[in-house]
Backbone as numpy.savetxt, mean C-alpha at the origin, in Angstrom:
# Nx Ny Nz CAx CAy CAz Cx Cy Cz
-16.36 -16.13 -6.38 -17.20 -14.95 -6.38 -16.33 -13.70 -6.38
-16.62 -12.76 -7.27 -15.79 -11.57 -7.39 -15.96 -10.66 -6.17
-14.93 -9.91 -5.87 -14.93 -9.00 -4.73 -14.86 -7.56 -5.24
-15.25 -6.62 -4.38 -15.00 -5.20 -4.63 -13.73 -4.85 -3.87
-12.71 -4.41 -4.62 -11.39 -4.15 -4.04 -11.05 -2.68 -4.23
-10.77 -1.99 -3.15 -10.34 -0.59 -3.21 -8.84 -0.54 -2.98
-8.13 0.08 -3.91 -6.66 0.17 -3.84 -6.27 1.64 -3.86
-5.54 2.09 -2.84 -5.04 3.46 -2.84 -3.66 3.49 -3.51
-3.32 4.65 -4.05 -2.02 4.78 -4.72 -1.88 3.82 -5.88
-2.94 3.75 -6.71 -3.02 2.70 -7.74 -2.43 3.10 -9.08
-1.81 4.28 -9.18 -1.36 4.74 -10.51 0.03 4.24 -10.88
0.75 3.61 -9.96 2.10 3.14 -10.28 2.53 2.10 -9.25
3.66 1.47 -9.52 4.30 0.59 -8.55 3.45 -0.56 -8.07
3.52 -0.83 -6.78 2.80 -1.95 -6.18 1.30 -1.78 -6.34
0.81 -0.56 -6.21 -0.62 -0.31 -6.35 -1.14 -0.67 -7.72
-0.40 -0.29 -8.75 -0.80 -0.63 -10.13 -0.73 -2.13 -10.36
0.31 -2.76 -9.84 0.41 -4.22 -9.97 -0.75 -4.91 -9.28
-1.15 -4.41 -8.10 -2.30 -4.98 -7.41 -3.56 -4.81 -8.25
-3.73 -3.64 -8.86 -4.91 -3.41 -9.70 -4.96 -4.43 -10.83
-3.85 -4.66 -11.48 -3.82 -5.60 -12.61 -4.08 -7.03 -12.14
-3.50 -7.42 -11.03 -3.66 -8.79 -10.54 -5.09 -9.05 -10.05
-5.66 -8.11 -9.32 -7.04 -8.29 -8.85 -8.02 -8.26 -10.02
-7.74 -7.42 -11.02 -8.60 -7.38 -12.22 -8.54 -8.72 -12.94
-7.33 -9.29 -13.06 -7.17 -10.59 -13.72 -7.88 -11.68 -12.93
-8.08 -11.46 -11.65 -8.78 -12.41 -10.79 -10.30 -12.28 -10.92
-10.74 -11.29 -11.71 -12.16 -11.10 -11.93 -12.85 -10.19 -10.93
-12.06 -9.44 -10.16 -12.64 -8.57 -9.14 -13.01 -7.20 -9.70
-13.92 -6.54 -9.02 -14.30 -5.16 -9.35 -13.38 -4.23 -8.57
-12.95 -3.15 -9.22 -11.92 -2.31 -8.63 -12.37 -0.88 -8.42
-12.00 -0.33 -7.26 -12.07 1.10 -7.01 -10.62 1.56 -6.84
-10.15 2.37 -7.76 -8.75 2.78 -7.77 -8.64 4.25 -7.40
-7.76 4.56 -6.46 -7.56 5.95 -6.07 -6.11 6.36 -6.34
-5.95 7.66 -6.55 -4.64 8.23 -6.79 -4.78 9.71 -7.03
-3.66 10.39 -7.12 -3.69 11.84 -7.30 -3.80 12.24 -8.77
-3.37 11.35 -9.67 -3.28 11.68 -11.10 -4.53 11.16 -11.82
-5.48 12.06 -12.07 -6.76 11.66 -12.67 -6.56 11.11 -14.08
-5.70 11.74 -14.85 -5.46 11.27 -16.23 -4.89 9.86 -16.23
-3.94 9.60 -15.35 -3.33 8.27 -15.28 -4.36 7.23 -14.82
-5.22 7.60 -13.89 -6.27 6.68 -13.45 -7.17 6.29 -14.62
-7.52 7.24 -15.45 -8.39 6.95 -16.59 -7.69 6.04 -17.58
-6.39 6.23 -17.78 -5.62 5.35 -18.68 -5.62 3.92 -18.16
-5.45 3.77 -16.85 -5.44 2.44 -16.25 -6.82 1.79 -16.37
-7.84 2.58 -16.18 -9.21 2.07 -16.30 -9.44 1.50 -17.70
-8.98 2.20 -18.72 -9.13 1.73 -20.10 -8.28 0.48 -20.34
-7.10 0.45 -19.77 -6.20 -0.69 -19.96 -6.78 -1.98 -19.38
-7.36 -1.89 -18.20 -7.80 -3.09 -17.49 -9.03 -3.73 -18.12
-9.87 -2.91 -18.70 -11.06 -3.47 -19.35 -11.94 -4.24 -18.40
-11.86 -3.93 -17.14 -12.66 -4.62 -16.12 -13.63 -3.60 -15.53
-14.42 -4.07 -14.58 -15.32 -3.14 -13.88 -14.49 -2.30 -12.92
-14.31 -1.03 -13.29 -13.40 -0.15 -12.54 -14.06 1.20 -12.30
-13.94 1.69 -11.08 -14.28 3.07 -10.75 -12.99 3.75 -10.30
-12.74 4.97 -10.76 -11.55 5.71 -10.35 -11.96 6.91 -9.51
-11.19 7.18 -8.48 -11.42 8.31 -7.59 -10.12 9.08 -7.45
-10.10 10.30 -7.94 -8.88 11.11 -7.91 -8.84 11.97 -6.65
-8.01 11.56 -5.70 -7.79 12.38 -4.50 -6.50 11.93 -3.83
-5.97 12.82 -3.01 -4.78 12.55 -2.21 -5.26 12.05 -0.85
-4.73 10.93 -0.38 -5.19 10.39 0.90 -4.91 11.34 2.06
-4.06 12.34 1.84 -3.82 13.35 2.88 -4.99 14.31 3.02
-5.84 14.36 2.01 -6.99 15.27 2.00 -8.20 14.53 2.54
-8.41 14.64 3.84 -9.45 13.85 4.50 -10.84 14.18 3.98
-11.11 15.46 3.76 -12.44 15.86 3.28 -12.72 15.30 1.90
-11.74 15.40 1.00 -11.93 14.88 -0.37 -12.08 13.36 -0.35
-11.30 12.71 0.49 -11.40 11.25 0.60 -12.80 10.85 1.07
-13.30 11.54 2.08 -14.61 11.22 2.63 -15.71 11.44 1.59
-15.66 12.57 0.89 -16.66 12.86 -0.14 -16.61 11.85 -1.27
-15.40 11.43 -1.64 -15.24 10.46 -2.74 -15.84 9.11 -2.37
-15.59 8.66 -1.15 -16.12 7.37 -0.71 -17.64 7.44 -0.55
-18.12 8.52 0.02 -19.57 8.68 0.20 -20.28 8.77 -1.15
-19.59 9.26 -2.18 -20.20 9.43 -3.49 -20.21 8.19 -4.36
-19.69 7.08 -3.85 -19.72 5.83 -4.61 -21.16 5.39 -4.85
-21.44 4.77 -6.00 -22.77 4.19 -6.22 -23.09 3.18 -5.12
-24.35 3.05 -4.78 -24.75 2.17 -3.67 -24.25 0.75 -3.84
-24.26 0.25 -5.08 -23.84 -1.14 -5.29 -22.32 -1.32 -5.30
-21.58 -0.22 -5.06 -20.12 -0.30 -4.96 -19.64 -0.02 -3.53
-20.55 0.25 -2.62 -20.13 0.67 -1.28 -19.77 -0.50 -0.37
-20.17 -1.71 -0.73 -19.86 -2.87 0.10 -18.47 -3.39 -0.26
-17.47 -2.65 0.15 -16.08 -2.97 -0.22 -15.61 -4.20 0.56
-15.09 -5.18 -0.18 -14.64 -6.43 0.42 -13.17 -6.39 0.84
-12.36 -5.70 0.05 -10.92 -5.66 0.31 -10.43 -4.21 0.19
-9.76 -3.73 1.21 -9.11 -2.42 1.19 -7.61 -2.64 1.16
-6.96 -2.18 0.10 -5.51 -2.25 0.01 -4.96 -0.85 0.29
-4.46 -0.66 1.49 -3.85 0.62 1.87 -2.42 0.63 1.36
-2.26 1.06 0.11 -0.95 1.02 -0.53 -0.29 2.39 -0.62
-1.06 3.47 -0.68 -0.49 4.80 -0.88 0.57 5.09 0.18
1.76 5.44 -0.27 2.85 5.72 0.65 4.10 6.10 -0.12
5.08 6.65 0.57 6.30 7.08 -0.10 7.40 7.32 0.91
8.62 7.36 0.39 9.79 7.77 1.18 10.36 9.01 0.52
10.85 9.92 1.33 11.47 11.14 0.82 12.76 11.40 1.58
13.86 11.47 0.83 15.14 11.79 1.44 15.80 10.61 2.13
17.12 10.76 2.32 17.90 9.74 3.01 18.97 10.41 3.88
18.58 11.56 4.44 19.53 12.32 5.25 19.51 11.84 6.70
20.59 12.14 7.45 20.55 11.88 8.89 19.37 12.63 9.52
18.86 12.11 10.60 17.67 12.70 11.21 17.88 14.17 11.58
19.10 14.52 11.99 19.36 15.91 12.40 19.51 16.86 11.21
19.48 16.30 9.98 19.55 17.14 8.78 18.33 16.98 7.89
17.31 16.27 8.37 16.15 15.97 7.55 15.34 17.20 7.17
14.59 17.04 6.07 13.74 18.10 5.57 12.37 18.01 6.25
11.96 19.07 6.92 10.71 19.05 7.67 9.50 18.83 6.77
9.53 19.37 5.58 8.41 19.17 4.64 8.34 17.72 4.20
9.50 17.10 3.95 9.52 15.67 3.60 8.93 14.84 4.74
9.31 15.16 5.96 8.78 14.42 7.11 7.27 14.52 7.18
6.78 15.73 7.00 5.33 15.94 7.10 4.59 15.17 6.02
5.13 15.17 4.80 4.50 14.44 3.70 4.46 12.95 3.98
5.56 12.39 4.48 5.59 10.96 4.78 4.63 10.59 5.90
4.62 11.37 6.96 3.73 11.08 8.09 2.27 11.22 7.68
1.96 12.28 6.94 0.58 12.52 6.53 0.08 11.47 5.54
0.96 10.96 4.69 0.56 9.96 3.70 0.58 8.55 4.29
1.73 8.17 4.84 1.95 6.78 5.25 1.16 6.39 6.49
0.92 7.36 7.38 0.21 7.04 8.63 -1.21 7.62 8.61
-1.30 8.93 8.50 -2.62 9.57 8.60 -3.52 9.21 7.41
-2.94 9.09 6.21 -3.73 8.68 5.05 -4.26 7.28 5.20
-3.42 6.38 5.69 -3.86 5.00 5.94 -4.98 4.98 6.98
-4.84 5.77 8.04 -5.87 5.83 9.06 -7.19 6.38 8.52
-7.09 7.41 7.67 -8.30 7.98 7.08 -9.07 6.93 6.30
-8.37 6.20 5.44 -9.03 5.19 4.61 -9.59 4.06 5.47
-8.85 3.67 6.48 -9.32 2.63 7.39 -10.60 3.07 8.10
-10.60 4.30 8.56 -11.77 4.81 9.29 -12.99 4.93 8.38
-12.76 5.23 7.10 -13.87 5.38 6.16 -14.46 4.05 5.71
-13.63 3.03 5.58 -14.06 1.77 4.97 -14.41 0.68 5.98
-13.66 0.57 7.05 -13.80 -0.58 7.94 -15.14 -0.62 8.70
-15.74 0.51 9.09 -17.05 0.40 9.75 -18.08 -0.37 8.94
-18.09 -0.19 7.62 -19.00 -0.96 6.77 -18.69 -2.44 6.80
-17.40 -2.78 6.86 -17.00 -4.18 6.95 -17.49 -4.79 8.26
-17.35 -4.02 9.35 -17.81 -4.51 10.65 -19.32 -4.74 10.63
-20.04 -3.81 10.03 -21.49 -3.94 9.95 -21.91 -5.18 9.16
-21.15 -5.48 8.09 -21.46 -6.64 7.24 -20.82 -7.92 7.76
-19.93 -7.79 8.75 -19.18 -8.91 9.32 -18.38 -9.66 8.25
-17.77 -8.91 7.37 -16.85 -9.50 6.40 -15.97 -8.41 5.83
-14.78 -8.81 5.39 -13.89 -7.84 4.78 -12.43 -8.18 5.06
-11.57 -7.46 4.38 -10.13 -7.73 4.50 -9.39 -6.42 4.28
-8.51 -6.09 5.20 -7.66 -4.91 5.05 -6.24 -5.39 4.81
-5.65 -4.95 3.72 -4.26 -5.28 3.40 -3.46 -4.00 3.44
-2.60 -3.87 4.44 -1.75 -2.69 4.57 -0.37 -2.99 4.00
0.10 -2.10 3.13 1.44 -2.27 2.56 2.44 -1.55 3.46
3.10 -2.35 4.27 4.13 -1.83 5.16 5.49 -1.92 4.49
6.49 -2.38 5.24 7.84 -2.47 4.67 8.75 -3.22 5.64
9.81 -3.80 5.09 10.87 -4.33 5.94 11.43 -3.21 6.81
11.29 -1.96 6.35 11.77 -0.81 7.12 11.03 -0.66 8.43
9.87 -1.30 8.56 9.13 -1.25 9.81 9.65 -2.21 10.86
10.59 -3.08 10.49 11.16 -4.03 11.45 12.36 -3.44 12.20
13.15 -2.63 11.49 14.33 -2.03 12.10 14.78 -0.85 11.25
15.26 0.18 11.89 15.73 1.36 11.15 17.02 1.04 10.40
17.22 1.76 9.31 18.49 1.66 8.58 19.02 3.08 8.39
20.27 3.19 8.02 20.93 4.49 7.91 20.15 5.42 6.98
19.78 6.58 7.47 19.07 7.57 6.67 17.58 7.32 6.58
17.11 6.18 7.09 15.70 5.84 6.96 14.80 6.44 8.02
15.40 6.83 9.13 14.74 7.36 10.32 13.22 7.56 10.26
12.75 8.66 9.67 11.32 8.97 9.70 10.52 7.99 8.83
11.04 7.63 7.67 10.32 6.65 6.83 10.16 5.34 7.60
11.25 4.87 8.22 11.18 3.63 9.01 10.15 3.77 10.13
10.10 4.94 10.75 9.12 5.17 11.82 7.70 5.06 11.30
7.45 5.56 10.10 6.09 5.48 9.55 5.70 4.04 9.26
6.65 3.24 8.80 6.34 1.85 8.50 6.27 0.99 9.77
6.97 1.40 10.81 6.77 0.78 12.12 5.36 1.05 12.60
4.88 2.26 12.33 3.50 2.62 12.69 2.51 1.76 11.92
2.78 1.48 10.66 1.87 0.64 9.87 1.76 -0.74 10.50
2.88 -1.28 10.98 2.83 -2.59 11.66 1.97 -2.50 12.92
2.20 -1.46 13.73 1.44 -1.32 14.97 -0.04 -1.11 14.69
-0.36 -0.33 13.67 -1.76 -0.08 13.33 -2.41 -1.34 12.79
-1.67 -2.13 12.02 -2.20 -3.40 11.51 -2.48 -4.36 12.67
-1.52 -4.47 13.58 -1.69 -5.37 14.73 -2.85 -4.90 15.60
-2.94 -3.58 15.82 -4.01 -3.05 16.65 -5.38 -3.27 16.04
-5.48 -3.07 14.72 -6.76 -3.28 14.04 -7.15 -4.75 14.08
-6.17 -5.63 13.92 -6.45 -7.06 13.96 -7.05 -7.46 15.32
-6.53 -6.85 16.37 -7.09 -7.08 17.70 -8.51 -6.54 17.80
-8.71 -5.33 17.25 -10.02 -4.67 17.34 -11.13 -5.43 16.62
-10.77 -6.16 15.56 -11.80 -6.85 14.77 -11.76 -8.36 14.97
-11.05 -8.82 16.01 -10.91 -10.26 16.23 -12.24 -10.94 16.52
-13.23 -10.16 16.95 -14.56 -10.74 17.23 -15.44 -10.75 15.99
-14.88 -10.39 14.84 -15.60 -10.40 13.57 -14.92 -11.36 12.60
-15.46 -11.45 11.39 -14.85 -12.30 10.36 -13.90 -11.50 9.47
-13.53 -10.30 9.91 -12.63 -9.44 9.13 -11.19 -9.87 9.35
-10.42 -9.83 8.27 -9.00 -10.21 8.34 -8.12 -8.99 8.07
-6.93 -8.98 8.67 -5.98 -7.88 8.50 -4.62 -8.45 8.15
-4.06 -7.94 7.07 -2.75 -8.42 6.59 -1.79 -7.24 6.49
-0.58 -7.42 6.98 0.49 -6.43 6.80 1.55 -7.03 5.88
1.66 -6.49 4.67 2.69 -6.91 3.73 3.94 -6.06 3.95
5.10 -6.72 4.04 6.34 -6.00 4.32 7.38 -6.28 3.22
7.30 -5.52 2.12 8.28 -5.73 1.04 9.66 -5.21 1.40
10.65 -5.84 0.80 12.00 -5.32 0.86 12.27 -4.47 -0.36
13.36 -4.77 -1.04 13.80 -3.98 -2.20 12.91 -4.29 -3.41
12.05 -3.33 -3.78 11.15 -3.49 -4.92 11.47 -2.41 -5.94
11.72 -2.82 -7.17 12.08 -1.82 -8.21 10.81 -1.21 -8.80
10.49 -0.03 -8.32 9.37 0.77 -8.83 9.90 2.20 -8.94
9.02 3.18 -8.94 9.48 4.57 -8.92 9.74 5.05 -7.49
9.75 4.13 -6.54 9.95 4.45 -5.12 11.21 5.28 -4.89
12.34 4.78 -5.42 13.61 5.47 -5.17 13.70 6.78 -5.94
13.09 6.82 -7.12 13.07 8.07 -7.88 12.35 9.16 -7.08
11.25 8.79 -6.44 10.52 9.75 -5.60 11.35 10.11 -4.37
11.96 9.10 -3.76 12.76 9.35 -2.55 13.85 10.37 -2.83
14.47 10.28 -4.01 15.58 11.17 -4.34 15.14 12.35 -5.21
13.86 12.65 -5.14 13.32 13.85 -5.80 13.68 13.93 -7.28
13.55 12.79 -7.97 13.74 12.77 -9.41 15.17 12.54 -9.88
16.10 12.24 -8.99 17.48 11.95 -9.37 17.55 10.50 -9.87
17.40 10.34 -11.19 17.31 9.00 -11.78 18.57 8.17 -11.57
19.73 8.79 -11.66 20.99 8.06 -11.51 21.13 7.51 -10.09
20.82 8.35 -9.12 20.90 7.90 -7.73 19.87 6.81 -7.45
18.70 6.95 -8.04 17.65 5.94 -7.85 18.08 4.60 -8.44
18.69 4.63 -9.63 19.10 3.39 -10.29 20.16 2.66 -9.47
21.00 3.39 -8.76 22.06 2.77 -7.97 21.51 1.91 -6.84
20.29 2.18 -6.40 19.69 1.41 -5.31 19.57 -0.07 -5.70
19.36 -0.33 -7.00 19.08 -1.69 -7.45 20.28 -2.33 -8.16
21.42 -1.68 -8.13 22.61 -2.23 -8.79 23.13 -3.46 -8.07
23.48 -4.49 -8.86 24.13 -5.66 -8.30 23.21 -6.65 -7.62
21.91 -6.44 -7.72 20.96 -7.38 -7.11 19.70 -7.40 -7.96
19.07 -8.56 -8.05 17.79 -8.64 -8.74 16.69 -8.34 -7.72
16.10 -7.15 -7.81 15.10 -6.77 -6.81 13.75 -7.42 -7.08
12.86 -7.27 -6.13 11.48 -7.68 -6.33 10.80 -6.73 -7.31
9.66 -7.16 -7.82 8.84 -6.31 -8.68 7.50 -6.06 -7.98
6.77 -5.08 -8.47 5.44 -4.83 -7.94 4.56 -6.05 -8.06
4.74 -6.81 -9.14 3.93 -8.01 -9.35 4.18 -9.05 -8.26
5.42 -9.14 -7.78 5.73 -10.10 -6.72 4.92 -9.81 -5.47
4.78 -8.53 -5.14 4.02 -8.15 -3.95 2.53 -8.33 -4.20
2.08 -7.97 -5.40 0.66 -8.12 -5.73 0.23 -9.59 -5.69
1.12 -10.49 -6.09 0.80 -11.92 -6.02 0.46 -12.33 -4.59
1.22 -11.81 -3.63 0.99 -12.16 -2.23 -0.32 -11.54 -1.74
-0.59 -10.31 -2.18 -1.84 -9.64 -1.78 -3.05 -10.43 -2.27
-3.02 -10.86 -3.52 -4.14 -11.61 -4.09 -4.28 -12.96 -3.38
-3.16 -13.59 -3.09 -3.21 -14.87 -2.37 -3.86 -14.69 -1.00
-3.43 -13.66 -0.26 -3.97 -13.43 1.08 -5.47 -13.16 1.02
-5.89 -12.38 0.01 -7.31 -12.02 -0.11 -8.18 -13.21 -0.48
-7.57 -14.24 -1.06 -8.34 -15.39 -1.51 -8.06 -16.66 -0.70
-7.39 -16.50 0.42 -7.19 -17.64 1.31 -8.54 -18.07 1.89
-8.68 -19.33 2.31 -9.94 -19.76 2.92 -10.35 -18.82 4.05
-11.66 -18.70 4.27 -12.17 -17.73 5.23 -11.62 -17.90 6.64
-11.24 -19.12 7.00 -10.72 -19.34 8.35 -9.22 -19.08 8.45
-8.60 -18.67 7.34 -7.15 -18.44 7.30 -6.88 -16.94 7.20
-6.13 -16.40 8.15 -5.76 -14.99 8.15 -4.25 -14.90 7.97
-3.83 -14.39 6.82 -2.40 -14.17 6.58 -2.06 -12.86 7.27
-1.58 -12.93 8.49 -1.45 -11.73 9.31 -0.30 -10.83 8.87
0.83 -11.43 8.51 2.00 -10.62 8.18 2.92 -11.41 7.26
3.42 -10.76 6.22 4.33 -11.44 5.29 5.51 -10.51 5.00
6.72 -11.00 5.25 7.96 -10.30 4.89 8.44 -10.86 3.57
8.59 -10.01 2.56 8.94 -10.45 1.22 10.24 -9.76 0.81
11.30 -10.54 0.65 12.61 -9.98 0.33 13.16 -10.58 -0.96
14.01 -9.83 -1.62 14.80 -10.39 -2.72 15.73 -11.45 -2.15
16.13 -12.40 -2.99 16.91 -13.54 -2.51 18.20 -13.11 -1.82
18.85 -12.07 -2.31 20.12 -11.64 -1.72 19.96 -10.46 -0.76
18.77 -10.30 -0.24 18.52 -9.30 0.80 18.12 -10.04 2.07
18.79 -9.75 3.17 18.51 -10.44 4.44 17.71 -9.58 5.40
17.78 -8.26 5.24 17.05 -7.33 6.11 17.02 -5.98 5.41
16.52 -4.99 6.10 16.47 -3.67 5.50 17.84 -3.09 5.20
18.84 -3.55 5.91 20.19 -2.98 5.75 21.23 -3.96 5.22
20.89 -5.24 5.15 21.85 -6.25 4.66 21.45 -6.70 3.26
22.21 -6.22 2.27 21.96 -6.53 0.86 23.30 -6.93 0.24
23.35 -8.11 -0.35 24.57 -8.59 -0.99 24.49 -8.30 -2.48
25.40 -7.50 -2.97 25.39 -7.10 -4.38 26.54 -7.81 -5.10
26.25 -8.22 -6.33 27.27 -8.96 -7.10 27.52 -8.29 -8.43
């Protein structure tokens, strides 16, 4: 039976891969992102039942209006993929950019909370649903220069664990996906468009792809109802942790 799947940050990277994988699974999609034109392109590409909502998860009012404005037969969301997130900068904490910090905290933590607060009450009322939060290996331990980004992903783990406790008396499941090195536009954004510096992040190792993470998300969402995939750490073969990467 097809599900209604809402994916935030669906215009690129892991979010776009999730959109493609869930669409291939026959699910109906609600895709959110900041780039309205790109959302429409993806909608045409997928050729599936897709609704696009253009808003930034940092904009609580716009997010709320967008969700409330969904057609009635699209409001019973089965799966929420909280994917929208980013890293900015790799400076020591005492030299960090305050605007970068604010953007990461507002997107990675507050944006995730906004979407959770908007969607999960309906799941509780229906006694079914699944929240998949895209965390990171960075949430397990800090690495050099990662400070605030690592803190936001540590928060994603704590929020996932806390939500799982809060809904344990329901049939709702909560999954925290923790990718390691994934080759997307992640590093390009982190380094503010410095393509050469971004490319160096993946030198000497075969990194994960967005599809690798999306495969796990789709598997978790389609596990038997009595099975809750609570947390999955997904690393490239030559990556042992957030800071241990063997390059050849």
